[in-house]
Amino acid sequence: MFMSQVRTKEEETNREELQENLEDLEFQVFRMQDNLKEIAKKWDVIGIEQSKEDRWVIVYADETQDMCKIMLTDCDSSFRGQWDFSIHATYQDDHSIHIGDIKGPANKGYGSICMDYLKEVALKHNVPCIKGDLAERDWDHLNRLLHFYEKHDFEIDVDYEEKCGEIKWYPHN
């Protein structure tokens, strides 16, 4: 008798948890619909992904002849004209994309999502290299940056004495 009571409580807890997850997912989908409409008025929507925390995000781009910005907005809140994460890059004369800045919260998987889309942009435009600089301002989070770039197959050259460095990514043919 006791075991059946335990199973019943576990089943009830699982059922409640599933119901909460379903309600959260429904909320994100409704928010996604609203956010997509607003974002598409101004930018090119290039993807919808799930973050490592299983949160739905909208990925969009702003491209000109000189620059490319990959932006991401999560579907937890209303879009108010501001991205939640962004990679700002410029097209260089030497036929490369140069990452100028990466902005947004760490450890949510947003950087990986945006980097994958930046790589797709490079491939789409036949740009043979994505480059970037490591600067002294990066030194307080250097290990996290190095891990991020290594994970995304960048070549990394760091001068620890001068507190600077370079990163480069080449598509694998």
CSV table of N, CA and C in Angstrom, one decimal:
chain,number,residue,atom,x,y,z
A,1,MET,N,0.8,-1.2,0.0
A,1,MET,CA,0.0,0.0,0.0
A,1,MET,C,0.9,1.3,0.0
A,2,PHE,N,1.9,1.3,0.8
A,2,PHE,CA,2.8,2.4,0.9
A,2,PHE,C,3.4,2.8,-0.4
A,3,MET,N,3.9,1.7,-1.2
A,3,MET,CA,4.6,2.0,-2.5
A,3,MET,C,3.6,2.6,-3.5
A,4,SER,N,2.3,2.2,-3.5
A,4,SER,CA,1.4,2.7,-4.4
A,4,SER,C,1.1,4.2,-4.1
A,5,GLN,N,1.2,4.6,-2.8
A,5,GLN,CA,1.0,6.0,-2.4
A,5,GLN,C,2.2,6.8,-2.9
A,6,VAL,N,3.4,6.3,-2.8
A,6,VAL,CA,4.6,7.0,-3.3
A,6,VAL,C,4.5,7.1,-4.8
A,7,ARG,N,4.2,6.1,-5.5
A,7,ARG,CA,4.0,6.2,-7.0
A,7,ARG,C,3.0,7.2,-7.3
A,8,THR,N,1.9,7.3,-6.7
A,8,THR,CA,0.8,8.2,-7.0
A,8,THR,C,1.4,9.6,-6.8
A,9,LYS,N,2.1,9.9,-5.7
A,9,LYS,CA,2.7,11.2,-5.4
A,9,LYS,C,3.7,11.6,-6.5
A,10,GLU,N,4.5,10.6,-6.9
A,10,GLU,CA,5.5,10.9,-8.0
A,10,GLU,C,4.8,11.2,-9.3
A,11,GLU,N,3.8,10.4,-9.6
A,11,GLU,CA,3.0,10.6,-10.8
A,11,GLU,C,2.3,12.0,-10.8
A,12,GLU,N,1.8,12.4,-9.7
A,12,GLU,CA,1.2,13.7,-9.6
A,12,GLU,C,2.2,14.8,-9.7
A,13,THR,N,3.4,14.7,-9.1
A,13,THR,CA,4.4,15.6,-9.3
A,13,THR,C,4.9,15.7,-10.7
A,14,ASN,N,5.1,14.6,-11.4
A,14,ASN,CA,5.5,14.6,-12.8
A,14,ASN,C,4.4,15.2,-13.6
A,15,ARG,N,3.1,15.0,-13.4
A,15,ARG,CA,2.1,15.6,-14.1
A,15,ARG,C,2.0,17.1,-13.9
A,16,GLU,N,2.2,17.5,-12.7
A,16,GLU,CA,2.3,19.0,-12.4
A,16,GLU,C,3.4,19.7,-13.2
A,17,GLU,N,4.6,19.0,-13.1
A,17,GLU,CA,5.8,19.5,-13.8
A,17,GLU,C,5.6,19.6,-15.3
A,18,LEU,N,5.0,18.5,-15.9
A,18,LEU,CA,4.7,18.5,-17.3
A,18,LEU,C,3.7,19.6,-17.7
A,19,GLN,N,2.7,19.9,-16.8
A,19,GLN,CA,1.7,20.9,-17.1
A,19,GLN,C,2.4,22.3,-17.0
A,20,GLU,N,3.3,22.5,-16.1
A,20,GLU,CA,4.0,23.8,-16.0
A,20,GLU,C,4.9,24.0,-17.2
A,21,ASN,N,5.6,22.9,-17.6
A,21,ASN,CA,6.4,23.0,-18.8
A,21,ASN,C,5.6,23.3,-20.1
A,22,LEU,N,4.5,22.7,-20.2
A,22,LEU,CA,3.6,22.9,-21.3
A,22,LEU,C,3.1,24.4,-21.3
A,23,GLU,N,2.7,24.9,-20.2
A,23,GLU,CA,2.2,26.3,-20.1
A,23,GLU,C,3.4,27.3,-20.4
A,24,ASP,N,4.6,27.0,-20.0
A,24,ASP,CA,5.7,27.8,-20.3
A,24,ASP,C,6.0,27.8,-21.8
A,25,LEU,N,6.0,26.6,-22.4
A,25,LEU,CA,6.2,26.5,-23.8
A,25,LEU,C,5.2,27.3,-24.6
A,26,GLU,N,3.9,27.1,-24.2
A,26,GLU,CA,2.8,27.9,-24.9
A,26,GLU,C,3.1,29.4,-24.8
A,27,PHE,N,3.5,29.8,-23.6
A,27,PHE,CA,3.7,31.3,-23.4
A,27,PHE,C,4.9,31.7,-24.4
A,28,GLN,N,5.9,30.9,-24.5
A,28,GLN,CA,7.1,31.3,-25.3
A,28,GLN,C,6.6,31.3,-26.8
A,29,VAL,N,5.8,30.4,-27.2
A,29,VAL,CA,5.3,30.4,-28.6
A,29,VAL,C,4.5,31.6,-28.9
A,30,PHE,N,3.6,32.0,-28.0
A,30,PHE,CA,2.8,33.2,-28.2
A,30,PHE,C,3.6,34.4,-28.3
A,31,ARG,N,4.6,34.5,-27.4
A,31,ARG,CA,5.5,35.6,-27.3
A,31,ARG,C,6.4,35.6,-28.6
A,32,MET,N,6.8,34.5,-29.1
A,32,MET,CA,7.6,34.4,-30.3
A,32,MET,C,6.8,34.9,-31.5
A,33,GLN,N,5.5,34.6,-31.6
A,33,GLN,CA,4.7,35.2,-32.7
A,33,GLN,C,4.7,36.7,-32.7
A,34,ASP,N,4.4,37.3,-31.5
A,34,ASP,CA,4.4,38.7,-31.4
A,34,ASP,C,5.8,39.3,-31.7
A,35,ASN,N,6.8,38.7,-31.1
A,35,ASN,CA,8.2,39.3,-31.3
A,35,ASN,C,8.6,39.2,-32.8
A,36,LEU,N,8.3,38.1,-33.4
A,36,LEU,CA,8.6,37.9,-34.8
A,36,LEU,C,8.0,39.0,-35.7
A,37,LYS,N,6.8,39.3,-35.4
A,37,LYS,CA,6.1,40.4,-36.2
A,37,LYS,C,6.9,41.7,-36.1
A,38,GLU,N,7.2,42.0,-34.8
A,38,GLU,CA,7.9,43.3,-34.6
A,38,GLU,C,9.3,43.3,-35.2
A,39,ILE,N,10.1,42.3,-35.0
A,39,ILE,CA,11.5,42.2,-35.5
A,39,ILE,C,11.5,42.2,-37.0
A,40,ALA,N,10.6,41.5,-37.6
A,40,ALA,CA,10.6,41.4,-39.1
A,40,ALA,C,10.2,42.8,-39.8
A,41,LYS,N,9.7,43.7,-39.0
A,41,LYS,CA,9.4,45.0,-39.6
A,41,LYS,C,10.7,45.8,-39.9
A,42,LYS,N,11.8,45.5,-39.2
A,42,LYS,CA,13.0,46.3,-39.3
A,42,LYS,C,14.2,45.4,-39.7
A,43,TRP,N,14.3,44.1,-39.4
A,43,TRP,CA,15.4,43.3,-39.7
A,43,TRP,C,15.1,42.1,-40.4
A,44,ASP,N,16.1,41.3,-40.9
A,44,ASP,CA,15.9,40.1,-41.5
A,44,ASP,C,16.0,38.9,-40.5
A,45,VAL,N,14.8,38.3,-40.3
A,45,VAL,CA,14.8,37.1,-39.4
A,45,VAL,C,15.5,36.0,-40.1
A,46,ILE,N,16.5,35.4,-39.4
A,46,ILE,CA,17.3,34.4,-40.1
A,46,ILE,C,17.2,33.0,-39.4
A,47,GLY,N,16.5,33.0,-38.2
A,47,GLY,CA,16.4,31.7,-37.6
A,47,GLY,C,15.6,31.8,-36.2
A,48,ILE,N,15.2,30.6,-35.8
A,48,ILE,CA,14.6,30.4,-34.5
A,48,ILE,C,15.3,29.2,-33.9
A,49,GLU,N,15.8,29.4,-32.7
A,49,GLU,CA,16.6,28.3,-32.1
A,49,GLU,C,16.2,28.1,-30.7
A,50,GLN,N,16.7,27.1,-30.1
A,50,GLN,CA,16.6,26.9,-28.6
A,50,GLN,C,18.0,27.0,-28.0
A,51,SER,N,18.0,27.8,-26.9
A,51,SER,CA,19.3,28.0,-26.2
A,51,SER,C,19.6,26.8,-25.4
A,52,LYS,N,20.8,26.8,-24.8
A,52,LYS,CA,21.1,25.6,-24.0
A,52,LYS,C,20.2,25.4,-22.7
A,53,GLU,N,19.5,26.5,-22.4
A,53,GLU,CA,18.5,26.4,-21.3
A,53,GLU,C,17.1,26.0,-21.8
A,54,ASP,N,17.1,25.6,-23.1
A,54,ASP,CA,15.8,25.2,-23.7
A,54,ASP,C,14.8,26.4,-23.8
A,55,ARG,N,15.3,27.6,-24.0
A,55,ARG,CA,14.5,28.8,-24.2
A,55,ARG,C,14.5,29.1,-25.7
A,56,TRP,N,13.4,29.5,-26.2
A,56,TRP,CA,13.3,29.8,-27.6
A,56,TRP,C,13.8,31.2,-27.9
A,57,VAL,N,14.6,31.4,-28.9
A,57,VAL,CA,15.1,32.7,-29.3
A,57,VAL,C,14.9,32.9,-30.8
A,58,ILE,N,14.8,34.2,-31.1
A,58,ILE,CA,14.7,34.6,-32.5
A,58,ILE,C,16.1,35.2,-32.9
A,59,VAL,N,16.6,34.8,-34.1
A,59,VAL,CA,17.9,35.3,-34.5
A,59,VAL,C,17.6,36.2,-35.8
A,60,TYR,N,18.2,37.3,-35.8
A,60,TYR,CA,18.0,38.2,-36.9
A,60,TYR,C,19.3,39.0,-37.3
A,61,ALA,N,19.3,39.6,-38.5
A,61,ALA,CA,20.5,40.2,-38.9
A,61,ALA,C,20.2,41.6,-39.5
A,62,ASP,N,21.2,42.4,-39.4
A,62,ASP,CA,21.2,43.8,-40.0
A,62,ASP,C,22.5,43.8,-40.8
A,63,GLU,N,22.4,43.8,-42.1
A,63,GLU,CA,23.6,43.8,-42.9
A,63,GLU,C,23.6,45.0,-43.9
A,64,THR,N,24.8,45.6,-44.0
A,64,THR,CA,25.0,46.6,-45.1
A,64,THR,C,26.2,46.1,-45.8
A,65,GLN,N,26.7,47.0,-46.7
A,65,GLN,CA,27.9,46.6,-47.5
A,65,GLN,C,29.1,46.5,-46.6
A,66,ASP,N,29.1,47.3,-45.5
A,66,ASP,CA,30.3,47.4,-44.6
A,66,ASP,C,30.2,46.6,-43.4
A,67,MET,N,29.0,46.3,-42.9
A,67,MET,CA,28.9,45.6,-41.6
A,67,MET,C,27.8,44.6,-41.5
A,68,CYS,N,27.9,43.7,-40.5
A,68,CYS,CA,27.0,42.7,-40.3
A,68,CYS,C,26.8,42.6,-38.8
A,69,LYS,N,25.5,42.6,-38.4
A,69,LYS,CA,25.2,42.5,-37.0
A,69,LYS,C,24.2,41.3,-36.9
A,70,ILE,N,24.6,40.3,-36.1
A,70,ILE,CA,23.8,39.2,-35.8
A,70,ILE,C,23.2,39.4,-34.4
A,71,MET,N,21.9,39.4,-34.3
A,71,MET,CA,21.2,39.7,-33.0
A,71,MET,C,20.3,38.6,-32.6
A,72,LEU,N,20.0,38.5,-31.3
A,72,LEU,CA,19.2,37.5,-30.8
A,72,LEU,C,18.3,38.1,-29.7
A,73,THR,N,17.0,37.7,-29.8
A,73,THR,CA,16.0,38.1,-28.7
A,73,THR,C,15.4,36.8,-28.2
A,74,ASP,N,15.3,36.7,-26.9
A,74,ASP,CA,14.6,35.6,-26.3
A,74,ASP,C,13.1,35.8,-26.3
A,75,CYS,N,12.4,34.7,-26.2
A,75,CYS,CA,10.9,34.8,-26.2
A,75,CYS,C,10.3,34.7,-24.8
A,76,ASP,N,11.1,35.1,-23.8
A,76,ASP,CA,10.5,35.2,-22.5
A,76,ASP,C,9.8,36.5,-22.2
A,77,SER,N,10.1,37.5,-23.0
A,77,SER,CA,9.5,38.8,-22.7
A,77,SER,C,9.2,39.5,-24.1
A,78,SER,N,8.4,40.5,-24.0
A,78,SER,CA,8.0,41.3,-25.2
A,78,SER,C,9.3,42.0,-25.8
A,79,PHE,N,9.3,42.0,-27.1
A,79,PHE,CA,10.4,42.7,-27.8
A,79,PHE,C,10.1,44.2,-27.7
A,80,ARG,N,11.1,44.9,-27.2
A,80,ARG,CA,10.9,46.4,-27.1
A,80,ARG,C,11.9,47.1,-27.9
A,81,GLY,N,12.3,46.5,-29.1
A,81,GLY,CA,13.3,47.2,-30.0
A,81,GLY,C,14.7,47.0,-29.7
A,82,GLN,N,15.0,46.2,-28.6
A,82,GLN,CA,16.4,46.0,-28.2
A,82,GLN,C,16.7,44.5,-28.2
A,83,TRP,N,17.8,44.1,-28.8
A,83,TRP,CA,18.3,42.7,-28.7
A,83,TRP,C,18.7,42.3,-27.4
A,84,ASP,N,18.8,41.0,-27.1
A,84,ASP,CA,19.3,40.4,-25.9
A,84,ASP,C,20.8,40.0,-26.0
A,85,PHE,N,21.2,39.8,-27.2
A,85,PHE,CA,22.6,39.4,-27.5
A,85,PHE,C,22.9,39.8,-28.9
A,86,SER,N,24.2,40.1,-29.1
A,86,SER,CA,24.6,40.6,-30.5
A,86,SER,C,26.1,40.4,-30.7
A,87,ILE,N,26.4,40.1,-32.0
A,87,ILE,CA,27.8,40.1,-32.5
A,87,ILE,C,27.8,41.2,-33.5
A,88,HIS,N,28.7,42.2,-33.3
A,88,HIS,CA,28.9,43.3,-34.3
A,88,HIS,C,30.1,43.0,-35.1
A,89,ALA,N,30.0,43.0,-36.4
A,89,ALA,CA,31.2,42.7,-37.2
A,89,ALA,C,31.2,43.6,-38.4
A,90,THR,N,32.4,43.8,-39.0
A,90,THR,CA,32.5,44.6,-40.2
A,90,THR,C,33.2,43.7,-41.3
A,91,TYR,N,32.8,44.1,-42.6
A,91,TYR,CA,33.5,43.4,-43.7
A,91,TYR,C,34.8,44.2,-44.0
A,92,GLN,N,35.9,43.5,-44.1
A,92,GLN,CA,37.2,44.1,-44.3
A,92,GLN,C,37.6,44.0,-45.7
A,93,ASP,N,38.5,44.9,-46.1
A,93,ASP,CA,39.1,44.9,-47.5
A,93,ASP,C,39.8,43.6,-47.9
A,94,ASP,N,40.4,42.9,-46.9
A,94,ASP,CA,41.1,41.7,-47.2
A,94,ASP,C,40.2,40.5,-47.3
A,95,HIS,N,38.9,40.8,-47.5
A,95,HIS,CA,37.9,39.7,-47.7
A,95,HIS,C,37.7,38.9,-46.5
A,96,SER,N,37.6,39.5,-45.4
A,96,SER,CA,37.3,38.9,-44.1
A,96,SER,C,36.2,39.6,-43.4
A,97,ILE,N,35.6,38.9,-42.4
A,97,ILE,CA,34.7,39.6,-41.5
A,97,ILE,C,35.5,39.8,-40.2
A,98,HIS,N,35.4,41.0,-39.6
A,98,HIS,CA,36.1,41.3,-38.4
A,98,HIS,C,35.1,41.5,-37.3
A,99,ILE,N,35.2,40.7,-36.2
A,99,ILE,CA,34.3,40.8,-35.1
A,99,ILE,C,34.8,42.0,-34.3
A,100,GLY,N,33.9,43.0,-34.1
A,100,GLY,CA,34.3,44.2,-33.4
A,100,GLY,C,33.9,44.0,-31.9
A,101,ASP,N,32.7,43.4,-31.7
A,101,ASP,CA,32.2,43.3,-30.3
A,101,ASP,C,31.2,42.2,-30.2
A,102,ILE,N,31.2,41.6,-29.0
A,102,ILE,CA,30.2,40.6,-28.7
A,102,ILE,C,29.5,41.1,-27.4
A,103,LYS,N,28.2,41.3,-27.4
A,103,LYS,CA,27.5,41.9,-26.3
A,103,LYS,C,26.3,41.1,-25.9
A,104,GLY,N,26.2,40.9,-24.6
A,104,GLY,CA,25.1,40.2,-24.0
A,104,GLY,C,25.5,39.3,-22.8
A,105,PRO,N,24.6,38.7,-22.2
A,105,PRO,CA,24.9,37.8,-21.0
A,105,PRO,C,25.7,36.6,-21.4
A,106,ALA,N,26.5,36.2,-20.5
A,106,ALA,CA,27.3,35.0,-20.7
A,106,ALA,C,26.6,33.7,-20.2
A,107,ASN,N,27.1,32.6,-20.8
A,107,ASN,CA,26.6,31.2,-20.3
A,107,ASN,C,25.2,30.9,-20.5
A,108,LYS,N,24.6,31.5,-21.5
A,108,LYS,CA,23.2,31.1,-21.9
A,108,LYS,C,23.1,30.4,-23.2
A,109,GLY,N,24.3,30.3,-23.9
A,109,GLY,CA,24.3,29.7,-25.2
A,109,GLY,C,24.0,30.7,-26.4
A,110,TYR,N,23.7,31.9,-26.0
A,110,TYR,CA,23.4,32.9,-27.1
A,110,TYR,C,24.6,33.2,-28.0
A,111,GLY,N,25.8,33.2,-27.4
A,111,GLY,CA,27.0,33.5,-28.2
A,111,GLY,C,27.2,32.4,-29.3
A,112,SER,N,27.0,31.2,-28.9
A,112,SER,CA,27.2,30.1,-29.8
A,112,SER,C,26.2,30.1,-30.9
A,113,ILE,N,24.9,30.4,-30.6
A,113,ILE,CA,23.9,30.6,-31.6
A,113,ILE,C,24.3,31.6,-32.6
A,114,CYS,N,24.6,32.8,-32.1
A,114,CYS,CA,25.0,33.9,-33.0
A,114,CYS,C,26.2,33.7,-33.8
A,115,MET,N,27.2,33.0,-33.2
A,115,MET,CA,28.5,32.7,-33.9
A,115,MET,C,28.2,31.7,-35.1
A,116,ASP,N,27.3,30.7,-34.8
A,116,ASP,CA,27.0,29.8,-35.9
A,116,ASP,C,26.3,30.6,-37.1
A,117,TYR,N,25.5,31.6,-36.8
A,117,TYR,CA,24.8,32.3,-37.9
A,117,TYR,C,25.8,33.3,-38.5
A,118,LEU,N,26.8,33.8,-37.8
A,118,LEU,CA,27.8,34.6,-38.4
A,118,LEU,C,28.7,33.8,-39.4
A,119,LYS,N,29.0,32.6,-39.0
A,119,LYS,CA,29.7,31.7,-39.9
A,119,LYS,C,28.9,31.4,-41.2
A,120,GLU,N,27.5,31.2,-41.0
A,120,GLU,CA,26.7,31.0,-42.2
A,120,GLU,C,26.7,32.2,-43.1
A,121,VAL,N,26.7,33.4,-42.5
A,121,VAL,CA,26.8,34.7,-43.3
A,121,VAL,C,28.1,34.7,-44.1
A,122,ALA,N,29.2,34.3,-43.5
A,122,ALA,CA,30.5,34.3,-44.1
A,122,ALA,C,30.5,33.3,-45.3
A,123,LEU,N,29.9,32.1,-45.1
A,123,LEU,CA,29.9,31.1,-46.1
A,123,LEU,C,29.0,31.6,-47.3
A,124,LYS,N,27.8,32.2,-46.9
A,124,LYS,CA,26.9,32.7,-47.9
A,124,LYS,C,27.5,33.7,-48.9
A,125,HIS,N,28.4,34.6,-48.3
A,125,HIS,CA,29.0,35.6,-49.1
A,125,HIS,C,30.4,35.2,-49.5
A,126,ASN,N,30.8,34.0,-49.4
A,126,ASN,CA,32.1,33.5,-49.8
A,126,ASN,C,33.2,34.3,-49.1
A,127,VAL,N,33.1,34.7,-47.9
A,127,VAL,CA,34.1,35.3,-47.2
A,127,VAL,C,35.0,34.3,-46.5
A,128,PRO,N,36.3,34.2,-46.8
A,128,PRO,CA,37.1,33.1,-46.4
A,128,PRO,C,37.6,33.1,-45.0
A,129,CYS,N,37.3,34.2,-44.2
A,129,CYS,CA,37.9,34.2,-42.9
A,129,CYS,C,37.0,35.1,-42.0
A,130,ILE,N,36.9,34.7,-40.7
A,130,ILE,CA,36.3,35.6,-39.7
A,130,ILE,C,37.5,35.8,-38.7
A,131,LYS,N,37.7,37.1,-38.4
A,131,LYS,CA,38.8,37.5,-37.6
A,131,LYS,C,38.3,38.3,-36.4
A,132,GLY,N,39.2,38.5,-35.4
A,132,GLY,CA,38.9,39.4,-34.3
A,132,GLY,C,40.1,39.6,-33.5
A,133,ASP,N,40.0,40.5,-32.5
A,133,ASP,CA,41.1,40.9,-31.7
A,133,ASP,C,40.8,40.6,-30.2
A,134,LEU,N,41.8,40.2,-29.5
A,134,LEU,CA,41.7,40.1,-28.0
A,134,LEU,C,42.4,41.3,-27.5
A,135,ALA,N,41.7,42.1,-26.7
A,135,ALA,CA,42.3,43.3,-26.1
A,135,ALA,C,42.4,43.3,-24.6
A,136,GLU,N,43.1,44.2,-24.1
A,136,GLU,CA,43.3,44.2,-22.6
A,136,GLU,C,42.0,44.3,-21.9
A,137,ARG,N,41.0,44.9,-22.5
A,137,ARG,CA,39.7,44.9,-21.8
A,137,ARG,C,39.0,43.6,-21.7
A,138,ASP,N,39.6,42.6,-22.4
A,138,ASP,CA,39.0,41.2,-22.4
A,138,ASP,C,39.7,40.4,-21.3
A,139,TRP,N,40.7,40.9,-20.6
A,139,TRP,CA,41.5,40.0,-19.7
A,139,TRP,C,40.8,39.6,-18.5
A,140,ASP,N,39.8,40.3,-18.1
A,140,ASP,CA,39.0,39.8,-16.9
A,140,ASP,C,38.1,38.6,-17.2
A,141,HIS,N,37.9,38.3,-18.5
A,141,HIS,CA,37.1,37.1,-18.9
A,141,HIS,C,37.8,36.4,-20.0
A,142,LEU,N,39.2,36.4,-20.0
A,142,LEU,CA,40.0,35.8,-21.1
A,142,LEU,C,39.7,34.3,-21.2
A,143,ASN,N,39.7,33.6,-20.1
A,143,ASN,CA,39.6,32.1,-20.1
A,143,ASN,C,38.2,31.8,-20.8
A,144,ARG,N,37.2,32.5,-20.4
A,144,ARG,CA,35.9,32.2,-21.0
A,144,ARG,C,35.9,32.5,-22.5
A,145,LEU,N,36.5,33.6,-22.9
A,145,LEU,CA,36.6,33.9,-24.4
A,145,LEU,C,37.5,32.8,-25.1
A,146,LEU,N,38.6,32.4,-24.5
A,146,LEU,CA,39.4,31.4,-25.2
A,146,LEU,C,38.6,30.1,-25.4
A,147,HIS,N,37.9,29.7,-24.3
A,147,HIS,CA,37.0,28.5,-24.4
A,147,HIS,C,36.0,28.6,-25.5
A,148,PHE,N,35.4,29.8,-25.6
A,148,PHE,CA,34.3,30.1,-26.6
A,148,PHE,C,34.9,29.9,-28.0
A,149,TYR,N,36.1,30.6,-28.3
A,149,TYR,CA,36.6,30.6,-29.6
A,149,TYR,C,37.2,29.2,-30.0
A,150,GLU,N,37.8,28.5,-29.0
A,150,GLU,CA,38.2,27.1,-29.2
A,150,GLU,C,37.1,26.2,-29.6
A,151,LYS,N,36.0,26.4,-28.9
A,151,LYS,CA,34.8,25.6,-29.1
A,151,LYS,C,34.2,25.8,-30.6
A,152,HIS,N,34.5,27.0,-31.1
A,152,HIS,CA,34.0,27.3,-32.4
A,152,HIS,C,35.1,27.2,-33.5
A,153,ASP,N,36.1,26.5,-33.2
A,153,ASP,CA,37.2,26.2,-34.2
A,153,ASP,C,38.0,27.4,-34.7
A,154,PHE,N,38.2,28.4,-33.8
A,154,PHE,CA,39.0,29.5,-34.2
A,154,PHE,C,40.5,29.2,-33.8
A,155,GLU,N,41.4,29.7,-34.7
A,155,GLU,CA,42.8,29.7,-34.3
A,155,GLU,C,43.0,30.9,-33.4
A,156,ILE,N,43.7,30.7,-32.3
A,156,ILE,CA,43.9,31.7,-31.3
A,156,ILE,C,45.4,32.0,-31.1
A,157,ASP,N,45.8,33.2,-31.2
A,157,ASP,CA,47.2,33.6,-30.9
A,157,ASP,C,47.1,34.7,-29.8
A,158,VAL,N,47.6,34.4,-28.6
A,158,VAL,CA,47.6,35.3,-27.5
A,158,VAL,C,49.0,35.7,-27.0
A,159,ASP,N,49.1,37.0,-26.8
A,159,ASP,CA,50.4,37.5,-26.3
A,159,ASP,C,50.0,37.9,-24.8
A,160,TYR,N,50.3,37.1,-23.9
A,160,TYR,CA,50.0,37.3,-22.5
A,160,TYR,C,50.7,38.5,-21.9
A,161,GLU,N,51.9,38.7,-22.4
A,161,GLU,CA,52.7,39.8,-21.8
A,161,GLU,C,52.1,41.2,-22.2
A,162,GLU,N,51.8,41.3,-23.5
A,162,GLU,CA,51.2,42.6,-24.0
A,162,GLU,C,49.7,42.7,-23.8
A,163,LYS,N,49.1,41.6,-23.3
A,163,LYS,CA,47.6,41.5,-23.1
A,163,LYS,C,46.9,41.8,-24.4
A,164,CYS,N,47.2,41.1,-25.5
A,164,CYS,CA,46.5,41.2,-26.7
A,164,CYS,C,46.5,39.9,-27.5
A,165,GLY,N,45.8,39.8,-28.6
A,165,GLY,CA,45.8,38.6,-29.4
A,165,GLY,C,44.9,38.7,-30.6
A,166,GLU,N,44.9,37.6,-31.3
A,166,GLU,CA,44.1,37.6,-32.5
A,166,GLU,C,43.3,36.2,-32.6
A,167,ILE,N,42.2,36.2,-33.2
A,167,ILE,CA,41.5,35.0,-33.4
A,167,ILE,C,41.1,34.9,-34.9
A,168,LYS,N,41.1,33.7,-35.5
A,168,LYS,CA,40.8,33.6,-36.9
A,168,LYS,C,40.0,32.2,-37.1
A,169,TRP,N,39.0,32.3,-37.9
A,169,TRP,CA,38.2,31.1,-38.3
A,169,TRP,C,38.2,31.0,-39.8
A,170,TYR,N,38.5,29.8,-40.3
A,170,TYR,CA,38.5,29.5,-41.7
A,170,TYR,C,37.5,28.4,-41.9
A,171,PRO,N,36.6,28.5,-42.9
A,171,PRO,CA,35.6,27.3,-43.1
A,171,PRO,C,36.4,26.1,-43.5
A,172,HIS,N,35.9,25.0,-43.0
A,172,HIS,CA,36.5,23.7,-43.4
A,172,HIS,C,35.9,23.2,-44.7
A,173,ASN,N,36.7,23.1,-45.7
A,173,ASN,CA,36.2,22.7,-47.0
A,173,ASN,C,36.1,21.2,-47.2
